[in-house]
Short mmCIF file of C-alpha atoms in Angstrom, two decimals:
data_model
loop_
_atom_site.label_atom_id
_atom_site.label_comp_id
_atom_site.label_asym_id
_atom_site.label_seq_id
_atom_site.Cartn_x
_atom_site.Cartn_y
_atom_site.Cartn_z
CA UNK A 43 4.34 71.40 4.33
CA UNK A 44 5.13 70.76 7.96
CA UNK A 45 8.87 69.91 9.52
CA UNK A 46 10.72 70.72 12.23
CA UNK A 47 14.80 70.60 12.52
CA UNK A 48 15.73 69.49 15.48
CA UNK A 49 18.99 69.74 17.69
CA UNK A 50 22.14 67.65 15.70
CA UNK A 51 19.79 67.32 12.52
CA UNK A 52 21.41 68.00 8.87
CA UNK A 53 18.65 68.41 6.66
CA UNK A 54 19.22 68.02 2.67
CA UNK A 55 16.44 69.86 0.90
CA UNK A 56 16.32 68.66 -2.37
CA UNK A 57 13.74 68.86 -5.31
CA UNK A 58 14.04 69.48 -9.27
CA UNK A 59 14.26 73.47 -9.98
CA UNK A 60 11.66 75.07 -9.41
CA UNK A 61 10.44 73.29 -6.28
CA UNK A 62 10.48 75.75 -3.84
CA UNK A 63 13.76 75.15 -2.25
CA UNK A 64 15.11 78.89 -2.12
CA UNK A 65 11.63 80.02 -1.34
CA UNK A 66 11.36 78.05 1.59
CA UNK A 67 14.43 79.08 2.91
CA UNK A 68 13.91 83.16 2.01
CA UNK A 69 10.23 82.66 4.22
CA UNK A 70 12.44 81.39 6.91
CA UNK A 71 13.85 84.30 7.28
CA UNK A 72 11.11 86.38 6.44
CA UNK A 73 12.24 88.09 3.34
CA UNK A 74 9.52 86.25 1.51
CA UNK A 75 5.78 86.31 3.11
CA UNK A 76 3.95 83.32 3.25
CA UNK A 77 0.46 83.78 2.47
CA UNK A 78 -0.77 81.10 4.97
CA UNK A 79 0.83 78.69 7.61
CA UNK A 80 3.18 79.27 10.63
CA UNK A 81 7.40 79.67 10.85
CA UNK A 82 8.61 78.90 13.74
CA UNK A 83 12.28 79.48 15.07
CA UNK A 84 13.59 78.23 18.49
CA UNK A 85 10.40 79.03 19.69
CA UNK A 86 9.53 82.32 18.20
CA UNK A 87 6.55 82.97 15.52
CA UNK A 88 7.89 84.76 12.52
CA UNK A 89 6.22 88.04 12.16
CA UNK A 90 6.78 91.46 11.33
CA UNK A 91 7.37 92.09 15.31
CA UNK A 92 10.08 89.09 15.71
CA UNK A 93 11.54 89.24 12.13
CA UNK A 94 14.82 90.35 13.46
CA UNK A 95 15.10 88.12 16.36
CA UNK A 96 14.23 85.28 14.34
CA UNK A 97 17.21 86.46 12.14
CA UNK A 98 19.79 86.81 14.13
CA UNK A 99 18.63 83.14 14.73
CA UNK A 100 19.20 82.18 11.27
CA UNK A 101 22.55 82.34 9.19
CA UNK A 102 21.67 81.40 5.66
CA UNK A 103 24.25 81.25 3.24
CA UNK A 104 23.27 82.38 -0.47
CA UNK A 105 23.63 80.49 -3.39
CA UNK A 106 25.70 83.20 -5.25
CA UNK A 107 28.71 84.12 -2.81
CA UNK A 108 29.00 87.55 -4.99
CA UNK A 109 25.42 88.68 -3.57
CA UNK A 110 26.79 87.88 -0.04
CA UNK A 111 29.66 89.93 -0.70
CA UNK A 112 29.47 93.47 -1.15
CA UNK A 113 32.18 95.34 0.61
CA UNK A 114 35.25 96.18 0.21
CA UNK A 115 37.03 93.45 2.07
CA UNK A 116 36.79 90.45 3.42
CA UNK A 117 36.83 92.01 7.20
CA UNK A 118 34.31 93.95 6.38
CA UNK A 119 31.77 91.50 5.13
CA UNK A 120 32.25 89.62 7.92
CA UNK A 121 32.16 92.20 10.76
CA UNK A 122 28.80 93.75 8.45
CA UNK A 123 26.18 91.01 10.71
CA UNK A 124 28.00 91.83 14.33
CA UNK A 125 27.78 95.41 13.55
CA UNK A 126 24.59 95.35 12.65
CA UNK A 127 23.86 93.38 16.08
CA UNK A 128 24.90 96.74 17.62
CA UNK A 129 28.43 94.79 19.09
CA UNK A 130 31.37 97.06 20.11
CA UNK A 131 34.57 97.49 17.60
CA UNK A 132 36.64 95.26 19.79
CA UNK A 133 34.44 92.24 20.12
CA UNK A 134 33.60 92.36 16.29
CA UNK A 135 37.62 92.15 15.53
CA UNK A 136 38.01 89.27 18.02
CA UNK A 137 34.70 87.73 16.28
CA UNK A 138 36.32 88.33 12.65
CA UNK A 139 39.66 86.47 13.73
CA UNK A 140 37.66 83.89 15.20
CA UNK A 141 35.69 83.18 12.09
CA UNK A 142 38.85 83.34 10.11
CA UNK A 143 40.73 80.88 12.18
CA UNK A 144 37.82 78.46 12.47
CA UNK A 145 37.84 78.34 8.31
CA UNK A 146 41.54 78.73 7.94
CA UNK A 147 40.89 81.74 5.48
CA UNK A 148 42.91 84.34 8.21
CA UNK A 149 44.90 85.01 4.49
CA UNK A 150 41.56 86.43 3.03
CA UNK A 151 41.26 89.04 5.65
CA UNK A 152 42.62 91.99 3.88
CA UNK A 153 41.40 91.00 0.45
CA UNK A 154 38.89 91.87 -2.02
CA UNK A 155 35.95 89.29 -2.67
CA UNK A 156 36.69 90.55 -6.53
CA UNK A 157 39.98 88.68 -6.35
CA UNK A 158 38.73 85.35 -4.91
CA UNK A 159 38.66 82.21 -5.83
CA UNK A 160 34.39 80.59 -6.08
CA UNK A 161 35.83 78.31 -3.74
CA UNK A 162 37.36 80.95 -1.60
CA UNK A 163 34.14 83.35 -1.74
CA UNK A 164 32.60 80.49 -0.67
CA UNK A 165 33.95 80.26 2.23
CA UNK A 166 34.13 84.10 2.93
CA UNK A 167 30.46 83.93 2.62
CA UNK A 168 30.34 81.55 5.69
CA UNK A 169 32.19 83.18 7.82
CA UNK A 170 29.83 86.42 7.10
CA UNK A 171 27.47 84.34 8.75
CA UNK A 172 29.06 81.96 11.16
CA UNK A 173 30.14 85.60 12.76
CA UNK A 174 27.20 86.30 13.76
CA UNK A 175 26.62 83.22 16.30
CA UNK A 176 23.82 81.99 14.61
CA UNK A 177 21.69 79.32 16.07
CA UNK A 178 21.29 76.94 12.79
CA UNK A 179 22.60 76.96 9.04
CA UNK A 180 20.76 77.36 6.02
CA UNK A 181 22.89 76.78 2.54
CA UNK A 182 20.83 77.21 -0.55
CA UNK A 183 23.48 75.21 -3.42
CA UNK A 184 26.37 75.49 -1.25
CA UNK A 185 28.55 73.40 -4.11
CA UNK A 186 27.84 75.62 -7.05
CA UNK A 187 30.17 76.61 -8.65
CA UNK A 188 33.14 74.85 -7.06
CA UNK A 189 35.69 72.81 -8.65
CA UNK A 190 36.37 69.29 -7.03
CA UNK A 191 39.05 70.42 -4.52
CA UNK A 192 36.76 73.35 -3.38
CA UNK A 193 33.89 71.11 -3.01
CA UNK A 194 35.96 68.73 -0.76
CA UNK A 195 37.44 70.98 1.52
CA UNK A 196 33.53 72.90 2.00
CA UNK A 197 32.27 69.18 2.65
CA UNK A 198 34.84 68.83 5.33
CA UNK A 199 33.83 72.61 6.30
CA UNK A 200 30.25 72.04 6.79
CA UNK A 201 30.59 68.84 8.53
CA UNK A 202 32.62 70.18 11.17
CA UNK A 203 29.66 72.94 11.82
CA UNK A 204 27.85 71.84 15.16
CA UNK A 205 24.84 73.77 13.84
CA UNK A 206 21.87 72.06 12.68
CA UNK A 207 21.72 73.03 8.88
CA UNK A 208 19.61 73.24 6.53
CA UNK A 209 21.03 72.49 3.12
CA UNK A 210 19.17 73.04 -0.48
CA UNK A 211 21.42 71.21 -2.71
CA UNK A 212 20.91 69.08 -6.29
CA UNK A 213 24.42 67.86 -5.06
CA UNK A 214 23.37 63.99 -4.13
CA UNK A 215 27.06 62.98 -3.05
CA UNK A 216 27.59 65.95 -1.20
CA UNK A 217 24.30 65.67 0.55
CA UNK A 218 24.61 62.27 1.49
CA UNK A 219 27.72 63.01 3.06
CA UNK A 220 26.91 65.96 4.75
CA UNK A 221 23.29 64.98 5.56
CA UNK A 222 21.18 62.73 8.15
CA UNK A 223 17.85 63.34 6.76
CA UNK A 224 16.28 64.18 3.19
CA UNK A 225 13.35 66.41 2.50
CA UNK A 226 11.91 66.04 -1.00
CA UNK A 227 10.06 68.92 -2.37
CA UNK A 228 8.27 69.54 -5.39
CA UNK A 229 6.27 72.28 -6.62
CA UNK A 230 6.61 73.61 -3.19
CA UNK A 231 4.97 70.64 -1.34
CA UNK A 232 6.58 68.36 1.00
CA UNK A 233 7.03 64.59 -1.16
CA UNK A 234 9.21 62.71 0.99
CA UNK A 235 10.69 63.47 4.66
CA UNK A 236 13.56 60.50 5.33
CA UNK A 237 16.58 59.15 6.09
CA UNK A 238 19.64 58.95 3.27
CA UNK A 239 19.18 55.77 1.90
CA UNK A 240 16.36 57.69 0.36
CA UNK A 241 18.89 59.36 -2.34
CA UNK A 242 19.41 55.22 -3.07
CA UNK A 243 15.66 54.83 -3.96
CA UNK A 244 16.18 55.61 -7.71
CA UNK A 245 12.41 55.48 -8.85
CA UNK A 246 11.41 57.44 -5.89
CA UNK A 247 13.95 59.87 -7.04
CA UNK A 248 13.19 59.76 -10.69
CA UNK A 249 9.78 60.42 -9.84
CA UNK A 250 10.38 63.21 -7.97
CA UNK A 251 12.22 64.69 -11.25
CA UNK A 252 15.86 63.84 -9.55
CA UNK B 49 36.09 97.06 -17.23
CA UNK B 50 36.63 94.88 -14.16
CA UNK B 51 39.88 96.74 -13.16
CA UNK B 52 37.42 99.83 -13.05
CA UNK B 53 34.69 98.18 -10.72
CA UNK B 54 37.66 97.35 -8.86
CA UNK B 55 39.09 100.94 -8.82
CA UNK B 56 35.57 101.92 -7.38
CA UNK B 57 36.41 100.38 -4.20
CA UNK B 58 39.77 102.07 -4.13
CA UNK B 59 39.09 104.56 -1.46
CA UNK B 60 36.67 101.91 0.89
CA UNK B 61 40.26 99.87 0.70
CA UNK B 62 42.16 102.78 1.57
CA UNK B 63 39.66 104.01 4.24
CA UNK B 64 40.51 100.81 6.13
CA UNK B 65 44.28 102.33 6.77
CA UNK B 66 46.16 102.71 10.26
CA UNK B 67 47.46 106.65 9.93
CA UNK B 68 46.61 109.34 12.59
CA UNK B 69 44.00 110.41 10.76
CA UNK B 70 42.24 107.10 9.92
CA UNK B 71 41.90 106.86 14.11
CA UNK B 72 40.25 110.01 14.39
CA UNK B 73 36.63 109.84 15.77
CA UNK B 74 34.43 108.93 12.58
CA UNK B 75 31.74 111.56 13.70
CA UNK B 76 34.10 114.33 14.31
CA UNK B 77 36.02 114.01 10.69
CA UNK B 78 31.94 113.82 9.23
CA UNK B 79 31.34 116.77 10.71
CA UNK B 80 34.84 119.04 9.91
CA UNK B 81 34.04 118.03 6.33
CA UNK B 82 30.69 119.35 6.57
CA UNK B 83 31.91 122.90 7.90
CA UNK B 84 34.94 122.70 5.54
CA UNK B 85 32.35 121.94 2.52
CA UNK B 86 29.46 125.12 4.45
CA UNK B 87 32.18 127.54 4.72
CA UNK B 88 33.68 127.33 1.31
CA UNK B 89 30.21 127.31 -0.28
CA UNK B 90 29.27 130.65 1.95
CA UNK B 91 31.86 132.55 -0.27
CA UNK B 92 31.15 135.48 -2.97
CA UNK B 93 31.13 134.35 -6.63
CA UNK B 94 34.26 136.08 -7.48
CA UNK B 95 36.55 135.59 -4.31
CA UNK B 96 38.52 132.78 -5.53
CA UNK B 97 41.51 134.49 -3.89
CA UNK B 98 39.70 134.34 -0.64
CA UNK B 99 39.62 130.41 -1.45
CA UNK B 100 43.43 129.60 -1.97
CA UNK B 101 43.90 129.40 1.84
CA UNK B 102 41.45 126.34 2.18
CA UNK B 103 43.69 124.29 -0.15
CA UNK B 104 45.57 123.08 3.43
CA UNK B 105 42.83 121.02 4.25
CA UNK B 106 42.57 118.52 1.74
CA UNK B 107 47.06 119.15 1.24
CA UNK B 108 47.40 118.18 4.93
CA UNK B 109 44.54 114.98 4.72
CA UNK B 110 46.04 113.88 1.78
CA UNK B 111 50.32 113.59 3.25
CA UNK B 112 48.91 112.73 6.68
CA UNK B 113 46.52 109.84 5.34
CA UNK B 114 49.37 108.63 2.98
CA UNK B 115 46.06 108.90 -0.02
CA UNK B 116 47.61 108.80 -3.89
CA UNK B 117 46.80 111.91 -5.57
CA UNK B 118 45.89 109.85 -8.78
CA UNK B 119 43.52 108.65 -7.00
CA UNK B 120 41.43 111.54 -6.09
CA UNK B 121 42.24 113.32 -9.20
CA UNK B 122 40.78 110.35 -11.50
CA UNK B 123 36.97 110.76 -9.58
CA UNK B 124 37.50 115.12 -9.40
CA UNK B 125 37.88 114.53 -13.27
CA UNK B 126 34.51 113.16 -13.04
CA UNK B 127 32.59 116.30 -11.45
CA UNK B 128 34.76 118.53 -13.39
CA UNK B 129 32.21 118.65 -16.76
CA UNK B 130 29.57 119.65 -14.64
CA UNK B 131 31.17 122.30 -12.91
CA UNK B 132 32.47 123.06 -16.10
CA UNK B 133 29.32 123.84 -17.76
CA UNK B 134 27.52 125.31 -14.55
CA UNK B 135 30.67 127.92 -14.68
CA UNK B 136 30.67 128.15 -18.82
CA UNK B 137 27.25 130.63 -18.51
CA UNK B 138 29.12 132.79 -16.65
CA UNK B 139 32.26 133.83 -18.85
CA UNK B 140 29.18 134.58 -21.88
CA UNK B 141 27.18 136.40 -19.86
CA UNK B 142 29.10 138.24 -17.17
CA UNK B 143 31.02 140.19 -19.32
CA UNK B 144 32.17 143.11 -17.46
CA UNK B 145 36.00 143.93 -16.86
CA UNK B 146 37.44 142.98 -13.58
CA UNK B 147 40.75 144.00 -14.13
CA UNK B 148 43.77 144.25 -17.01
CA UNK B 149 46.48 141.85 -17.72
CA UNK B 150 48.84 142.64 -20.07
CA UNK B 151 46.11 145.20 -21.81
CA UNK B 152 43.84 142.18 -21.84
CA UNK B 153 40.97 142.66 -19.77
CA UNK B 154 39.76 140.08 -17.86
CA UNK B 155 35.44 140.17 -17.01
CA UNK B 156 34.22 139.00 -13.24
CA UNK B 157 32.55 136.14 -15.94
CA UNK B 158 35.89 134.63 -15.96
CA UNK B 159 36.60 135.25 -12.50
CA UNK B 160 33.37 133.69 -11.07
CA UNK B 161 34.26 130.30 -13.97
CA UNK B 162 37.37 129.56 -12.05
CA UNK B 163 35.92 130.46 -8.63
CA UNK B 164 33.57 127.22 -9.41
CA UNK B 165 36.26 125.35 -10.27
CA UNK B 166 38.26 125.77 -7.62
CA UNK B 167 35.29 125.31 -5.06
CA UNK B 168 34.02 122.26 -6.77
CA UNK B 169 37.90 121.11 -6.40
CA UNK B 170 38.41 122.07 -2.92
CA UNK B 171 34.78 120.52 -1.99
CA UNK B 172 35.37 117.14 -4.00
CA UNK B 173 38.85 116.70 -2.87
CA UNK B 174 37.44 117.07 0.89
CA UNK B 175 34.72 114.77 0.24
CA UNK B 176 36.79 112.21 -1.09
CA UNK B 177 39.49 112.56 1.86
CA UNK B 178 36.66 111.70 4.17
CA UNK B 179 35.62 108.88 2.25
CA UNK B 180 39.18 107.49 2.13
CA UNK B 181 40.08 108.46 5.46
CA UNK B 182 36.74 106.91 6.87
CA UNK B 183 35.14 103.38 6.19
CA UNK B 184 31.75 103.53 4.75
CA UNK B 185 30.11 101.59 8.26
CA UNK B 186 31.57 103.98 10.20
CA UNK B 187 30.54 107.09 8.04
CA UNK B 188 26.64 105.79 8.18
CA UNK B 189 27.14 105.25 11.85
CA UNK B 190 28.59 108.64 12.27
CA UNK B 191 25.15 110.07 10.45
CA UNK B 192 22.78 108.00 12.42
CA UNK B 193 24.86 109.05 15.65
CA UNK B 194 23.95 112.41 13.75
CA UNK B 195 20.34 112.13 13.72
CA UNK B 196 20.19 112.41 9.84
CA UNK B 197 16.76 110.69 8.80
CA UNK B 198 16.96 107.06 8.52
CA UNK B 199 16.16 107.64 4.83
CA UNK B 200 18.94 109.12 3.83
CA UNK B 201 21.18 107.11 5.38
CA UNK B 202 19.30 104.54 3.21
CA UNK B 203 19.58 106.18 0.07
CA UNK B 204 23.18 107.04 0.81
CA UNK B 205 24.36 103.49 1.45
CA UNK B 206 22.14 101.74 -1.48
CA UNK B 207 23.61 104.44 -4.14
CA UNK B 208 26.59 103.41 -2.79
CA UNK B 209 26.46 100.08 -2.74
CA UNK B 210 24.51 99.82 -6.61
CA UNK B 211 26.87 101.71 -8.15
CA UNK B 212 29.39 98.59 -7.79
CA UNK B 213 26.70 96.60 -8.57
CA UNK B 214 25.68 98.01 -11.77
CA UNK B 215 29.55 97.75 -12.79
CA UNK B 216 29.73 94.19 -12.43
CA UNK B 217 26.64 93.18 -13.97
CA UNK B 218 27.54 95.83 -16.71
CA UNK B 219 31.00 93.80 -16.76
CA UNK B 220 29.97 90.61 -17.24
CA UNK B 221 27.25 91.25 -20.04
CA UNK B 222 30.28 93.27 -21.78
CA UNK B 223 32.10 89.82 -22.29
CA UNK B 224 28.97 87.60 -23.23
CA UNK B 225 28.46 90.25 -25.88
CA UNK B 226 31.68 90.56 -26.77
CA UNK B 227 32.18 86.86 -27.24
CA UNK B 228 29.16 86.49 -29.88
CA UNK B 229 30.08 90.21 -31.58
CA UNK B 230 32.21 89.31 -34.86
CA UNK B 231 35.00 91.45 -34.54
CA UNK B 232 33.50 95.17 -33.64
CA UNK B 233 34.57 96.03 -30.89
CA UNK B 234 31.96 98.05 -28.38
CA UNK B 235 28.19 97.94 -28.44
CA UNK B 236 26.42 98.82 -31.71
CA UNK B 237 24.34 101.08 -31.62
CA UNK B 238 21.27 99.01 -32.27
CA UNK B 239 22.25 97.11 -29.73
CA UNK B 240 22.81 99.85 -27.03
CA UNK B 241 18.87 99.95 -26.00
CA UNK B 242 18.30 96.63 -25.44
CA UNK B 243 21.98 96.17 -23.74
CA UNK B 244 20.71 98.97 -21.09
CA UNK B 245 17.36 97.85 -20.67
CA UNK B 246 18.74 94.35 -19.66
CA UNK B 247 21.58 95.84 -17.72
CA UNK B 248 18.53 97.76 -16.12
CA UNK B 249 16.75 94.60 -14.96
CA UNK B 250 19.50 92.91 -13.91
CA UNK B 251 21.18 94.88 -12.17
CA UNK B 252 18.04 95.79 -10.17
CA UNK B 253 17.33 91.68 -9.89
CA UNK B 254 21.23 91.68 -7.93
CA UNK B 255 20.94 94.69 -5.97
CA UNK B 256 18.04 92.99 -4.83
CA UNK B 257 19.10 89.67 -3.79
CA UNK B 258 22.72 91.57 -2.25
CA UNK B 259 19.57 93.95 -0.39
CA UNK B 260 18.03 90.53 0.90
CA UNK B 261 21.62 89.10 2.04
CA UNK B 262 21.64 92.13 4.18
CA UNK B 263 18.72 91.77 5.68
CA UNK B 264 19.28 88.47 6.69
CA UNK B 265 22.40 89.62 8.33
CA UNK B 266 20.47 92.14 10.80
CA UNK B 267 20.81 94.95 8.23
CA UNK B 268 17.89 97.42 9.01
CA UNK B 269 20.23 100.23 10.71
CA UNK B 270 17.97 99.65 14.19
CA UNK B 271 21.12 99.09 16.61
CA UNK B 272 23.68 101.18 17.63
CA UNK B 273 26.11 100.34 19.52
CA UNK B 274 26.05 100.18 22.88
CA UNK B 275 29.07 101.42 24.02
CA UNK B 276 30.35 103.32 20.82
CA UNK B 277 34.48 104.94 20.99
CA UNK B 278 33.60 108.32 22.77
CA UNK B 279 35.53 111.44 21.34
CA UNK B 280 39.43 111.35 22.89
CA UNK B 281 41.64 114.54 23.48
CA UNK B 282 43.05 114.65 19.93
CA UNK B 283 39.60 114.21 18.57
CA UNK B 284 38.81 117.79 20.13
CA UNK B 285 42.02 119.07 19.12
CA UNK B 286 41.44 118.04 15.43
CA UNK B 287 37.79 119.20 15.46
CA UNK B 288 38.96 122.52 16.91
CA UNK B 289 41.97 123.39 15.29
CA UNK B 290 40.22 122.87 11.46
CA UNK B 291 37.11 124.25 12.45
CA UNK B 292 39.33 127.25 13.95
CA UNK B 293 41.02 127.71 10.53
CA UNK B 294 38.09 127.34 8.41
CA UNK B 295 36.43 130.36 10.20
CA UNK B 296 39.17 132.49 10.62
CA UNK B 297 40.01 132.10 6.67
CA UNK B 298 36.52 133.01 6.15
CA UNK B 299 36.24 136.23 8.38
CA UNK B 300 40.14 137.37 7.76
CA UNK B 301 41.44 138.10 4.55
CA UNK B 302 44.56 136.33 4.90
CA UNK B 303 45.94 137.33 1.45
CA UNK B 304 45.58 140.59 2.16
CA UNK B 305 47.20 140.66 5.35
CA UNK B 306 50.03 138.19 4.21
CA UNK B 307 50.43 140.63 1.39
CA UNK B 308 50.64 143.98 3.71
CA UNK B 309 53.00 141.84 5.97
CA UNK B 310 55.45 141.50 2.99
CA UNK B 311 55.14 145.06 1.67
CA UNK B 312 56.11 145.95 5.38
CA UNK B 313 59.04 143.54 5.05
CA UNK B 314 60.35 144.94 1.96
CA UNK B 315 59.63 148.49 3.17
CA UNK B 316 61.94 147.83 5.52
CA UNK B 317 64.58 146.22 4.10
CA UNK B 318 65.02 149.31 1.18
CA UNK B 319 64.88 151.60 4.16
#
């Protein structure tokens, strides 16, 4: 397969399971190797030499916010990236309130991701990446999980994100939404590469195992 | 079982605290620990008198960093069996008398027993004082700052890290079985291999994806920072003044000069 995300883009990856979604997104970031073909990010080649500048490119948001989250609190999963990007204490608290404001989750700073709401890890797990200044968004099933309310305020959420995103999603309504172009996979080959009215196109879809 | 995985991450919430001692320099409170934990290991087998001095350390960490006592007591409880039955050997086979209580004698065996259960106390409480004094990125910092091989530092964080892990995956397969177990309450035992194998494979399946969310969040311990919080004034002082006491309670015998101190006292006074 072969696509580029440009500049203002909001890509909806979508595909029946099984289609290589996730995978595409983990060889994006290099934790999976592609055996052949090219990844390109802002103009760097993913390899073993630019892996971490190509990262600190990328913020991809997991489908399970509880792998995201593994520290004690909320603070610290979000200052975890910025320290790891070698950033001094002060600028990584001033980067934490930032993120917090720009959510409205400043409440979850002192807490526990075990005492969350899946809406509220949700968006704990996007300010661990949104910290980090990334350059573009990845989401792999950012509406798991979520009741209705949850899934309306991270619509909102993600919409107001400048970044271009990538979003792997079987969530149709929240895709069209959120999204200005669809990418159809399936068994990890590009199907379809359009515009929304594509999620309208139910034989296409249906044929596609949507 | 899920108030327990929270409980691990007791001290990492208390390490994140605003006391004197939760300011001091991360690097300088690794490295007091370490000579607190060097000198108390460098004593004799049967000087547990020589030891009672050392209890000020974790005393003073635990009132100045505001730490519950509960709390550190619950995870010593945890190393006390094994201390227990590394010190057990001792009381069989070192049988000789010390000394006479009462007409009953008491053998260096016994002696040396509660000399290992004292240090393990003394070096577990000052372990887990660091770790609730300290936050755990600040305490790998401190060791790469240290030069200790990246590997460890590895090891140390992923233990650390899988341990919580392994708790909530542990947790949730508890309820599923729980739910479709009529009545009994625990595992059965003929369920207990195939519960840990799965717990096994799962657990390892998370701690790998959580492994790949930190990678993708820079996580490969490559940067430091550039302009880390040098050592201040009362860093020094602090590193001094406990390194100071650890050495001179190691090379003095303060018991026994406390001890001649009071006989002189009440010499005096009869006189």
């Amino acid at each position: 397969m072969s696509f580029t995300l440009n500049e203002g883009e909001n890509i909806a990856l979508i595909g029946e399971n099984g289609a290589g979604k996730t995978s595409l997104l983990l060889a994006a970031t290099g934790i999976l190797e592609t055996a052949s073909g090219t990844i390109e990010i802002n103009g760097i080649p993913l390899d073993r030499k630019t892996i971490h500048a190509v990262r600190r490119q990328i913020g991809l948001v997991f489908q399970n916010p509880d792998d995201q989250l593994f520290m004690p609190l909320i603070y610290d999963d979000i200052a975890f990236g910025c320290r790891n990007l070698g950033l001094p204490e002060e600028e990584i608290r001033t980067r934490v309130d930032e993120t917090l404001q720009k959510l409205n989750i400043t409440h979850l700073k002192d807490r526990s991701a075990l005492k969350l709401s899946g809406g509220e890890k949700r968006m704990a797990a996007i300010a661990t990446v949104l910290a980090m200044k990334p350059s573009f968004l990845m989401f792999d099933e950012p509406t798991a999980f979520l009741d209705p309310k949850a899934k309306r305020l991270l619509t909102g959420t993600v919409k107001n994100l400048k970044h271009p995103k990538i979003i792997a999603t079987h969530d149709m309504v929240f895709a069209a939404e959120v999204c200005n172009r669809v990418i159809v996979l399936k068994n990890g080959r590009l199907m379809a590469d359009g515009e929304p009215p594509l999620f309208h196109n139910h034989e296409l879809m249906q044929e596609f195992g949507l | 079982m899920k108030s327990k995985t929270h409980e691990l991450y007791v001290l990492e919430q208390l390490a994140g605290g605003h006391t004197w001692i939760h300011r001091i320099h991360p690097t300088v409170k690794l490295f007091t620990t370490a000579v607190f934990i060097i000198t108390i290991a460098s004593f004799d087998r049967y000087a547990i008198g020589r030891l009672i001095p050392y209890i000020f350390y974790p005393l003073l960490l635990m009132v100045i960093s505001e730490t519950p006592y509960p709390v550190l007591m619950k995870r010593f409880l945890l190393a006390l069996p094994f201390c227990f039955f590394a010190g057990i050997s001792n009381i069989i086979f070192d049988r000789a008398p010390a000394f006479t209580i009462c007409g009953i004698a008491v053998s260096y065996g016994v002696i040396s027993f509660f000399t290992i259960l004292f240090r393990t106390y003394l070096c577990v409480m000052g372990v887990l004082l660091f770790v609730s004094v300290t936050p755990l990125a600040e305490i790998t910092l401190s060791m790469r700052r240290l030069r200790v091989p990246y590997i460890f530092v590895v090891i140390f964080e992923m233990t650390y890290r899988y341990i919580g892990i392994l708790f909530e995956e542990a947790h949730s397969m508890y309820i599923a079985y729980s739910l479709r177990s009529t009545g009994s309450r625990g595992i059965k035992m003929r369920d207990m291999g195939s519960f840990a194998g799965q717990l096994l494979l799962r657990s390892f399946d998370r701690a790998e994806r959580v492994y790949h969310a930190m990678k993708c969040r820079g996580y490969a311990l490559q940067t430091l920072p550039k302009n880390g919080r040098p050592a201040e004034q009362k860093d020094w002082l602090y590193l001094f003044s406990v390194c100071f006491l650890c050495i001179v309670f190691r090379f003095t015998d303060i018991n026994a000069s406390f001890g001649k101190l009071l006989g002189g006292f009440f010499h005096a006074q009869n006189k």
